[in-house]
Amino acid sequence: MPSPELIIAFFLATGIFAYMPGPSMLYAAAQTIARGQRAGWFAALGIHIGGYVHVIAAAFGLAILFKSVPILYVALKFGGAAYLIWLGFKMFTSKSLLKTTDLKVDVKSPRRAFWESVTVEVLNPKTAIFYLAFLPQFVNPNAGLAVWIQLLILGTIVNIVFSSSDVLCVLLANKLTTFFKNSGSSNRIASRLGGGILIAIGFNIALNRQ
């Protein structure tokens, strides 16, 4: 395994990347604001599960396709952006309101938030590129463990740390929902705010040239 100095650098870099504001944090916050805290937890879980797809892909070298076949990266990038915009539009134009007593949503919403989040994360090629570029810097080819096992271990750690920032966003966003209680118009504003955030994230991904 890497030296202690390299491991410290790994955790420091991971923490910095994890807590830099990004699409997944905003996405978890948007789901929480629009659908309630339970949906936010499921959204964070969905992002976490989707992250393992990229970890496994990086570990087994599948993500290298994004560099060797650029059109695949572009297609997945715009596909993910379009999906986010569509989700945001649905949320923005939704006529259904949160219950004013406890801000709970229908049973299907958390489940829907989970699967939507898994899809959003899997369709994010930048996550794949990040793992492919970041993880190998901390791998020791001469170690007793196979390289792919080291990549899986490091990738799992990164995914957990990244998810901790999503959890924090859910907690903070849930505080905001207290302002939307007992008001139908405010609940509508919450849905539109959450939808607007998703649409903005989608356009940002689509227009970003990297």
CSV table of C-alpha atoms in Angstrom, one decimal:
chain,number,residue,atom,x,y,z
A,1,MET,CA,0.0,0.0,0.0
A,2,PRO,CA,1.1,3.7,-0.3
A,3,SER,CA,3.4,5.3,2.2
A,4,PRO,CA,1.9,7.1,5.3
A,5,GLU,CA,2.7,10.4,3.7
A,6,LEU,CA,0.8,9.5,0.5
A,7,ILE,CA,-2.1,8.2,2.6
A,8,ILE,CA,-2.3,11.5,4.4
A,9,ALA,CA,-2.2,13.4,1.1
A,10,PHE,CA,-4.9,11.1,-0.2
A,11,PHE,CA,-7.3,11.9,2.7
A,12,LEU,CA,-6.5,15.6,2.6
A,13,ALA,CA,-7.2,15.8,-1.2
A,14,THR,CA,-10.3,13.6,-0.9
A,15,GLY,CA,-11.7,15.9,1.8
A,16,ILE,CA,-11.0,19.0,-0.2
A,17,PHE,CA,-12.7,17.6,-3.3
A,18,ALA,CA,-15.6,16.2,-1.3
A,19,TYR,CA,-16.6,19.5,0.3
A,20,MET,CA,-16.2,21.7,-2.7
A,21,PRO,CA,-19.7,22.7,-3.8
A,22,GLY,CA,-20.7,20.5,-6.7
A,23,PRO,CA,-23.7,19.0,-8.6
A,24,SER,CA,-24.3,16.1,-6.2
A,25,MET,CA,-24.4,18.3,-3.1
A,26,LEU,CA,-26.8,20.7,-4.8
A,27,TYR,CA,-28.9,17.8,-6.2
A,28,ALA,CA,-29.3,16.2,-2.7
A,29,ALA,CA,-30.3,19.7,-1.3
A,30,ALA,CA,-32.8,20.2,-4.1
A,31,GLN,CA,-34.5,16.9,-3.5
A,32,THR,CA,-34.7,17.6,0.2
A,33,ILE,CA,-36.2,21.1,-0.3
A,34,ALA,CA,-38.7,19.9,-2.9
A,35,ARG,CA,-39.7,16.5,-1.5
A,36,GLY,CA,-38.7,16.4,2.2
A,37,GLN,CA,-35.9,15.1,4.3
A,38,ARG,CA,-36.7,11.4,3.6
A,39,ALA,CA,-36.4,11.9,-0.1
A,40,GLY,CA,-33.1,13.8,0.5
A,41,TRP,CA,-31.7,10.8,2.4
A,42,PHE,CA,-32.7,8.5,-0.4
A,43,ALA,CA,-31.2,10.9,-3.0
A,44,ALA,CA,-27.9,10.9,-1.1
A,45,LEU,CA,-28.0,7.1,-0.9
A,46,GLY,CA,-28.7,6.9,-4.7
A,47,ILE,CA,-25.8,9.1,-5.4
A,48,HIS,CA,-23.6,6.9,-3.2
A,49,ILE,CA,-24.7,3.7,-4.9
A,50,GLY,CA,-24.2,5.3,-8.3
A,51,GLY,CA,-20.7,6.3,-7.3
A,52,TYR,CA,-19.8,2.6,-6.9
A,53,VAL,CA,-20.5,2.1,-10.6
A,54,HIS,CA,-17.7,4.6,-11.4
A,55,VAL,CA,-15.4,3.1,-8.7
A,56,ILE,CA,-15.8,-0.4,-10.3
A,57,ALA,CA,-15.4,1.0,-13.8
A,58,ALA,CA,-12.2,2.8,-12.8
A,59,ALA,CA,-10.8,-0.3,-11.0
A,60,PHE,CA,-11.3,-2.5,-14.0
A,61,GLY,CA,-10.2,0.1,-16.6
A,62,LEU,CA,-13.6,0.6,-18.2
A,63,ALA,CA,-13.5,4.3,-17.7
A,64,ILE,CA,-10.6,4.6,-20.1
A,65,LEU,CA,-13.1,4.4,-22.9
A,66,PHE,CA,-14.1,8.0,-22.2
A,67,LYS,CA,-10.6,9.0,-23.2
A,68,SER,CA,-10.1,6.7,-26.1
A,69,VAL,CA,-13.7,7.3,-27.4
A,70,PRO,CA,-14.4,11.0,-26.8
A,71,ILE,CA,-17.9,10.8,-28.4
A,72,LEU,CA,-19.0,8.4,-25.7
A,73,TYR,CA,-18.1,11.0,-23.1
A,74,VAL,CA,-20.0,13.7,-25.0
A,75,ALA,CA,-23.0,11.5,-25.4
A,76,LEU,CA,-23.2,10.5,-21.7
A,77,LYS,CA,-22.5,14.1,-20.6
A,78,PHE,CA,-25.4,15.5,-22.6
A,79,GLY,CA,-27.6,12.6,-21.8
A,80,GLY,CA,-27.1,13.2,-18.1
A,81,ALA,CA,-27.6,16.9,-18.4
A,82,ALA,CA,-30.9,16.4,-20.4
A,83,TYR,CA,-32.1,14.0,-17.7
A,84,LEU,CA,-31.4,16.5,-14.9
A,85,ILE,CA,-33.2,19.3,-16.8
A,86,TRP,CA,-36.2,17.0,-17.4
A,87,LEU,CA,-36.3,16.1,-13.7
A,88,GLY,CA,-36.1,19.8,-12.7
A,89,PHE,CA,-38.8,20.8,-15.2
A,90,LYS,CA,-41.1,18.1,-13.8
A,91,MET,CA,-40.4,19.3,-10.2
A,92,PHE,CA,-40.8,23.0,-11.2
A,93,THR,CA,-44.1,22.5,-12.9
A,94,SER,CA,-45.5,20.0,-10.4
A,95,LYS,CA,-48.9,20.9,-8.9
A,96,SER,CA,-48.6,18.5,-6.0
A,97,LEU,CA,-47.7,20.2,-2.8
A,98,LEU,CA,-46.1,18.9,0.4
A,99,LYS,CA,-48.5,18.3,3.3
A,100,THR,CA,-48.5,21.4,5.4
A,101,THR,CA,-48.5,19.5,8.7
A,102,ASP,CA,-45.2,17.7,8.5
A,103,LEU,CA,-43.8,18.2,5.0
A,104,LYS,CA,-44.1,14.5,4.2
A,105,VAL,CA,-44.5,13.4,0.7
A,106,ASP,CA,-46.1,10.3,-0.9
A,107,VAL,CA,-44.4,7.0,-0.3
A,108,LYS,CA,-43.2,6.7,-3.9
A,109,SER,CA,-41.3,10.0,-3.7
A,110,PRO,CA,-38.3,8.8,-1.7
A,111,ARG,CA,-38.1,5.6,-3.8
A,112,ARG,CA,-38.3,7.8,-6.9
A,113,ALA,CA,-35.6,10.1,-5.6
A,114,PHE,CA,-33.3,7.1,-5.0
A,115,TRP,CA,-33.6,5.7,-8.5
A,116,GLU,CA,-33.4,9.2,-10.1
A,117,SER,CA,-30.2,9.9,-8.1
A,118,VAL,CA,-28.6,6.6,-9.1
A,119,THR,CA,-29.3,7.4,-12.8
A,120,VAL,CA,-28.0,11.0,-12.4
A,121,GLU,CA,-24.7,9.8,-10.9
A,122,VAL,CA,-24.2,6.9,-13.3
A,123,LEU,CA,-24.8,9.4,-16.2
A,124,ASN,CA,-22.1,11.7,-15.0
A,125,PRO,CA,-19.0,11.1,-17.0
A,126,LYS,CA,-17.0,13.6,-15.0
A,127,THR,CA,-17.2,11.3,-12.0
A,128,ALA,CA,-15.7,8.5,-14.0
A,129,ILE,CA,-12.9,10.7,-15.3
A,130,PHE,CA,-12.3,12.0,-11.8
A,131,TYR,CA,-11.8,8.5,-10.4
A,132,LEU,CA,-9.7,7.4,-13.3
A,133,ALA,CA,-7.4,10.4,-12.9
A,134,PHE,CA,-7.4,10.7,-9.1
A,135,LEU,CA,-7.1,7.1,-7.8
A,136,PRO,CA,-4.0,5.9,-9.6
A,137,GLN,CA,-2.0,8.7,-8.0
A,138,PHE,CA,-2.2,6.8,-4.7
A,139,VAL,CA,-1.7,3.2,-5.9
A,140,ASN,CA,1.6,1.3,-5.3
A,141,PRO,CA,2.1,-1.2,-8.2
A,142,ASN,CA,4.7,-3.0,-6.2
A,143,ALA,CA,2.5,-3.6,-3.2
A,144,GLY,CA,1.2,-7.1,-2.2
A,145,LEU,CA,-2.3,-6.2,-3.2
A,146,ALA,CA,-3.3,-6.2,-6.8
A,147,VAL,CA,-3.7,-2.8,-8.4
A,148,TRP,CA,-7.5,-3.3,-9.0
A,149,ILE,CA,-8.0,-4.2,-5.3
A,150,GLN,CA,-6.2,-1.0,-4.2
A,151,LEU,CA,-8.3,1.0,-6.6
A,152,LEU,CA,-11.5,-0.5,-5.2
A,153,ILE,CA,-10.4,0.2,-1.6
A,154,LEU,CA,-9.4,3.8,-2.4
A,155,GLY,CA,-12.5,4.4,-4.5
A,156,THR,CA,-14.8,3.1,-1.8
A,157,ILE,CA,-13.1,5.5,0.7
A,158,VAL,CA,-13.5,8.4,-1.7
A,159,ASN,CA,-17.2,7.6,-2.3
A,160,ILE,CA,-17.9,7.4,1.5
A,161,VAL,CA,-16.2,10.8,2.1
A,162,PHE,CA,-18.0,12.4,-0.8
A,163,SER,CA,-21.3,11.0,0.5
A,164,SER,CA,-20.7,12.6,3.9
A,165,SER,CA,-20.9,16.1,2.2
A,166,ASP,CA,-24.2,15.1,0.6
A,167,VAL,CA,-25.5,14.1,4.0
A,168,LEU,CA,-24.5,17.5,5.4
A,169,CYS,CA,-26.3,19.2,2.5
A,170,VAL,CA,-29.5,17.2,3.3
A,171,LEU,CA,-29.3,18.3,6.9
A,172,LEU,CA,-28.8,21.9,6.0
A,173,ALA,CA,-31.5,21.9,3.4
A,174,ASN,CA,-33.9,20.3,5.8
A,175,LYS,CA,-33.5,23.3,8.1
A,176,LEU,CA,-34.7,25.5,5.2
A,177,THR,CA,-37.9,23.5,4.9
A,178,THR,CA,-39.0,24.8,8.3
A,179,PHE,CA,-39.7,28.1,6.4
A,180,PHE,CA,-42.0,26.3,4.1
A,181,LYS,CA,-44.3,24.8,6.7
A,182,ASN,CA,-48.0,25.6,7.0
A,183,SER,CA,-48.1,27.5,3.7
A,184,GLY,CA,-49.4,26.2,0.4
A,185,SER,CA,-47.7,29.0,-1.6
A,186,SER,CA,-44.4,28.4,0.2
A,187,ASN,CA,-44.6,24.7,-0.5
A,188,ARG,CA,-45.0,25.6,-4.2
A,189,ILE,CA,-42.0,27.9,-4.0
A,190,ALA,CA,-40.0,25.0,-2.4
A,191,SER,CA,-40.8,22.7,-5.4
A,192,ARG,CA,-39.9,25.4,-7.8
A,193,LEU,CA,-36.7,26.2,-6.0
A,194,GLY,CA,-35.7,22.5,-6.0
A,195,GLY,CA,-36.6,22.2,-9.7
A,196,GLY,CA,-34.8,25.4,-10.6
A,197,ILE,CA,-31.6,24.1,-9.0
A,198,LEU,CA,-31.8,20.8,-11.0
A,199,ILE,CA,-32.4,22.7,-14.2
A,200,ALA,CA,-29.4,25.0,-13.5
A,201,ILE,CA,-27.2,22.0,-12.7
A,202,GLY,CA,-28.2,20.4,-16.0
A,203,PHE,CA,-27.5,23.5,-18.1
A,204,ASN,CA,-24.1,24.0,-16.3
A,205,ILE,CA,-23.1,20.4,-17.1
A,206,ALA,CA,-24.2,20.8,-20.7
A,207,LEU,CA,-22.5,24.1,-21.3
A,208,ASN,CA,-19.3,23.2,-19.5
A,209,ARG,CA,-16.6,22.6,-22.1
A,210,GLN,CA,-14.5,20.3,-20.0
